[in-house]
């Protein structure tokens, strides 16, 4: 496997703010790689450095074997980049935008149409509509088409699914899978932890620090803490009561139940007794396998402390 | 490049606001200056106090009345009525003809005409007095010719060259021309580049094979064309609506205009390299370009009357040199032989700003 991105001791400060702490990692060619982390974690900063838009404060990064600082002229044409903010010309139509970006990269829509066909077919009915008047999901599809039009070797997508409805998000990830099959390395960032499971490999990033890099399967399998789902009819006092329970390691709302981590499997029985004393009815406590979100919640909690 | 230029045109034509700035402002300005700020006086209402009442004085009154400048509204017999006439506000000037008017005139004695003007508007008053003197002196000449015993009179005959009738159109067309080209060219380019930054499209442009020089050229080209059309429009308006005569070469004028447009555009690009939002770009163009150009270019205030420091500053105003060029070509019919110095100055300024913008143009996002 070839290496698409190699990062060595890379860091970036905005004045006194350490946006990115010294970072070492590599990303293999042909993978769908996800950076998962909350807003302000440093994802955009990292992407801007890797796309040569920002100079790192320290360290080195090689993308497609080219240095992001010195070889930026050679590097830029090989990259496809979709910034986090919708960055197309809102006063141009769908078709005009696509044409413009094709010409910018000295290619034509026809030449690489096979790449964007699946995506573009969905927005083609609106090709004469101004880009600014498209819905959120449509905008992202158009932006993706524009980023792909020159058949880049490496695609950077900065939070492509933020502000997009659930159905469009699922469609979007489906497209990324297909693109991967065309041999394009895709690096994507997202604040939605559930999307991590859709990547080949993920890196959890928080406060400018990478907490873990692995495949989602490995991350989930390596989670060893006792994790339980707790449900009660009396939702309002549930979290308060769990908080006062002495054996609680951590807990958080997960949909309509609370995910609770103790220090031992046996603690769950103690929790049941404790909650019954607190007059919780229809109590459901069951051991569950960690989802990727559970793993991240746990990792992020560790980083906070 | 071609794609970029096409995109730029599409954006300009689709944005009604920039179209309005591009073509609406020039037309509105030239018409405003032409009609509203007209400093020429025609048909001013005046009164005459005729103490003499003889045929010579009637002759003078007729002469005054028949000129385009004055309408003699009232003829009084005594000075007592002057105050009341001014109070009503209709009358701007009163001429008092003395009792012994014809007698002294016949014997070639000095005649004193009293001219009283309403100086609550000093500009109008002084212009009216000048006009009166002109009419009276021409009347005097006619009468002296008729007399056989004429004494050799020394008479100062002033002639306002290049603008015989002191028409204000001649004054404002070069100024407005300069300001509009400056405003439209510099402001539009700076806003359009700042917009790419503000909306994040610059980010994508940077991560593409297009070079800063290409981006700048792609931005400049459409505006050169549109500003040039604008220049033609202003000249046509001033020629056909306000009767501005063109004594010089139109080709030279257009060539100089093209150079000045390029200068303004490069200045606009320079502004955009130091501003990150459309608003900053607009305010910078307004205050850093427009006001100094209006105030220091000699358009509104004569440069010769300024303190030394301001005179020096005025040399830095590209507009000043362009106004000199435009005036010289339009009014004096000057050629490049007389204007090479000013042309060279604008040319160097253009090179300076283009160089500066290309150098300052960020190939990356700013780091703060």
mmCIF file of C-alpha atoms in Angstrom, chain A residues 12-14 48 51-55 68-70 72-73 76-77 79 81-93 96 100-101 103-106 130, chain B residues 1-7 10-12 14-15 195-212 214 219 363-368:
data_model
loop_
_atom_site.group_PDB
_atom_site.id
_atom_site.type_symbol
_atom_site.label_atom_id
_atom_site.label_comp_id
_atom_site.label_asym_id
_atom_site.label_seq_id
_atom_site.Cartn_x
_atom_site.Cartn_y
_atom_site.Cartn_z
ATOM 1 C CA UNK A 12 -0.188 24.986 14.100
ATOM 2 C CA UNK A 13 -0.780 27.939 16.381
ATOM 3 C CA UNK A 14 -3.029 30.938 15.808
ATOM 4 C CA UNK A 48 -5.932 23.758 5.186
ATOM 5 C CA UNK A 51 -4.178 21.481 0.969
ATOM 6 C CA UNK A 52 -1.264 23.972 1.149
ATOM 7 C CA UNK A 53 -3.562 26.854 2.038
ATOM 8 C CA UNK A 54 -1.989 27.398 5.422
ATOM 9 C CA UNK A 55 1.626 27.226 6.500
ATOM 10 C CA UNK A 68 2.808 21.009 1.237
ATOM 11 C CA UNK A 69 5.012 24.068 1.721
ATOM 12 C CA UNK A 70 7.576 23.840 -1.059
ATOM 13 C CA UNK A 72 2.429 23.491 -3.474
ATOM 14 C CA UNK A 73 2.320 24.439 -7.164
ATOM 15 C CA UNK A 76 -2.600 21.800 -5.920
ATOM 16 C CA UNK A 77 -3.752 20.452 -9.312
ATOM 17 C CA UNK A 79 -6.094 17.754 -5.080
ATOM 18 C CA UNK A 81 -10.931 20.257 -2.028
ATOM 19 C CA UNK A 82 -14.372 20.967 -0.709
ATOM 20 C CA UNK A 83 -14.217 23.569 2.087
ATOM 21 C CA UNK A 84 -16.499 23.343 5.069
ATOM 22 C CA UNK A 85 -18.448 26.374 4.028
ATOM 23 C CA UNK A 86 -20.402 26.195 0.777
ATOM 24 C CA UNK A 87 -17.880 27.835 -1.495
ATOM 25 C CA UNK A 88 -19.305 27.872 -4.957
ATOM 26 C CA UNK A 89 -20.552 30.883 -6.854
ATOM 27 C CA UNK A 90 -24.066 31.340 -5.575
ATOM 28 C CA UNK A 91 -24.930 33.699 -8.398
ATOM 29 C CA UNK A 92 -24.007 31.192 -11.075
ATOM 30 C CA UNK A 93 -26.190 28.275 -12.097
ATOM 31 C CA UNK A 96 -22.100 27.338 -14.983
ATOM 32 C CA UNK A 100 -16.167 27.070 -14.556
ATOM 33 C CA UNK A 101 -14.371 24.568 -12.356
ATOM 34 C CA UNK A 103 -12.166 25.116 -17.233
ATOM 35 C CA UNK A 104 -10.205 26.180 -14.168
ATOM 36 C CA UNK A 105 -8.541 22.779 -14.192
ATOM 37 C CA UNK A 106 -8.225 22.795 -17.969
ATOM 38 C CA UNK A 130 -28.675 29.367 -9.292
ATOM 39 C CA UNK B 1 -8.369 32.293 -18.065
ATOM 40 C CA UNK B 2 -11.152 32.353 -20.606
ATOM 41 C CA UNK B 3 -13.398 30.435 -18.269
ATOM 42 C CA UNK B 4 -12.575 32.872 -15.516
ATOM 43 C CA UNK B 5 -13.452 35.886 -17.646
ATOM 44 C CA UNK B 6 -16.738 34.338 -18.759
ATOM 45 C CA UNK B 7 -17.603 33.615 -15.137
ATOM 46 C CA UNK B 10 -21.875 36.293 -15.855
ATOM 47 C CA UNK B 11 -21.547 37.456 -12.272
ATOM 48 C CA UNK B 12 -21.441 41.124 -13.150
ATOM 49 C CA UNK B 14 -26.420 38.930 -12.955
ATOM 50 C CA UNK B 15 -25.786 41.267 -10.045
ATOM 51 C CA UNK B 195 -16.262 38.869 -2.336
ATOM 52 C CA UNK B 196 -14.333 35.766 -3.397
ATOM 53 C CA UNK B 197 -12.524 35.907 -0.088
ATOM 54 C CA UNK B 198 -15.635 36.546 1.935
ATOM 55 C CA UNK B 199 -17.681 33.755 0.376
ATOM 56 C CA UNK B 200 -14.817 31.272 0.535
ATOM 57 C CA UNK B 201 -14.497 30.774 -3.209
ATOM 58 C CA UNK B 202 -10.965 32.146 -3.031
ATOM 59 C CA UNK B 203 -10.092 29.022 -1.060
ATOM 60 C CA UNK B 204 -11.066 26.829 -3.993
ATOM 61 C CA UNK B 205 -9.426 29.115 -6.533
ATOM 62 C CA UNK B 206 -6.179 28.884 -4.620
ATOM 63 C CA UNK B 207 -6.291 25.079 -4.567
ATOM 64 C CA UNK B 208 -6.367 25.025 -8.347
ATOM 65 C CA UNK B 209 -3.760 25.433 -11.051
ATOM 66 C CA UNK B 210 -4.756 29.056 -11.650
ATOM 67 C CA UNK B 211 -2.003 31.521 -10.708
ATOM 68 C CA UNK B 212 -2.400 34.851 -8.895
ATOM 69 C CA UNK B 214 -4.240 34.860 -13.943
ATOM 70 C CA UNK B 219 -10.651 40.139 -12.730
ATOM 71 C CA UNK B 363 -1.138 32.476 -2.425
ATOM 72 C CA UNK B 364 -2.348 31.082 0.888
ATOM 73 C CA UNK B 365 -5.043 31.977 3.342
ATOM 74 C CA UNK B 366 -3.964 34.648 5.754
ATOM 75 C CA UNK B 367 -2.684 33.086 8.928
ATOM 76 C CA UNK B 368 -4.793 34.880 11.444
#
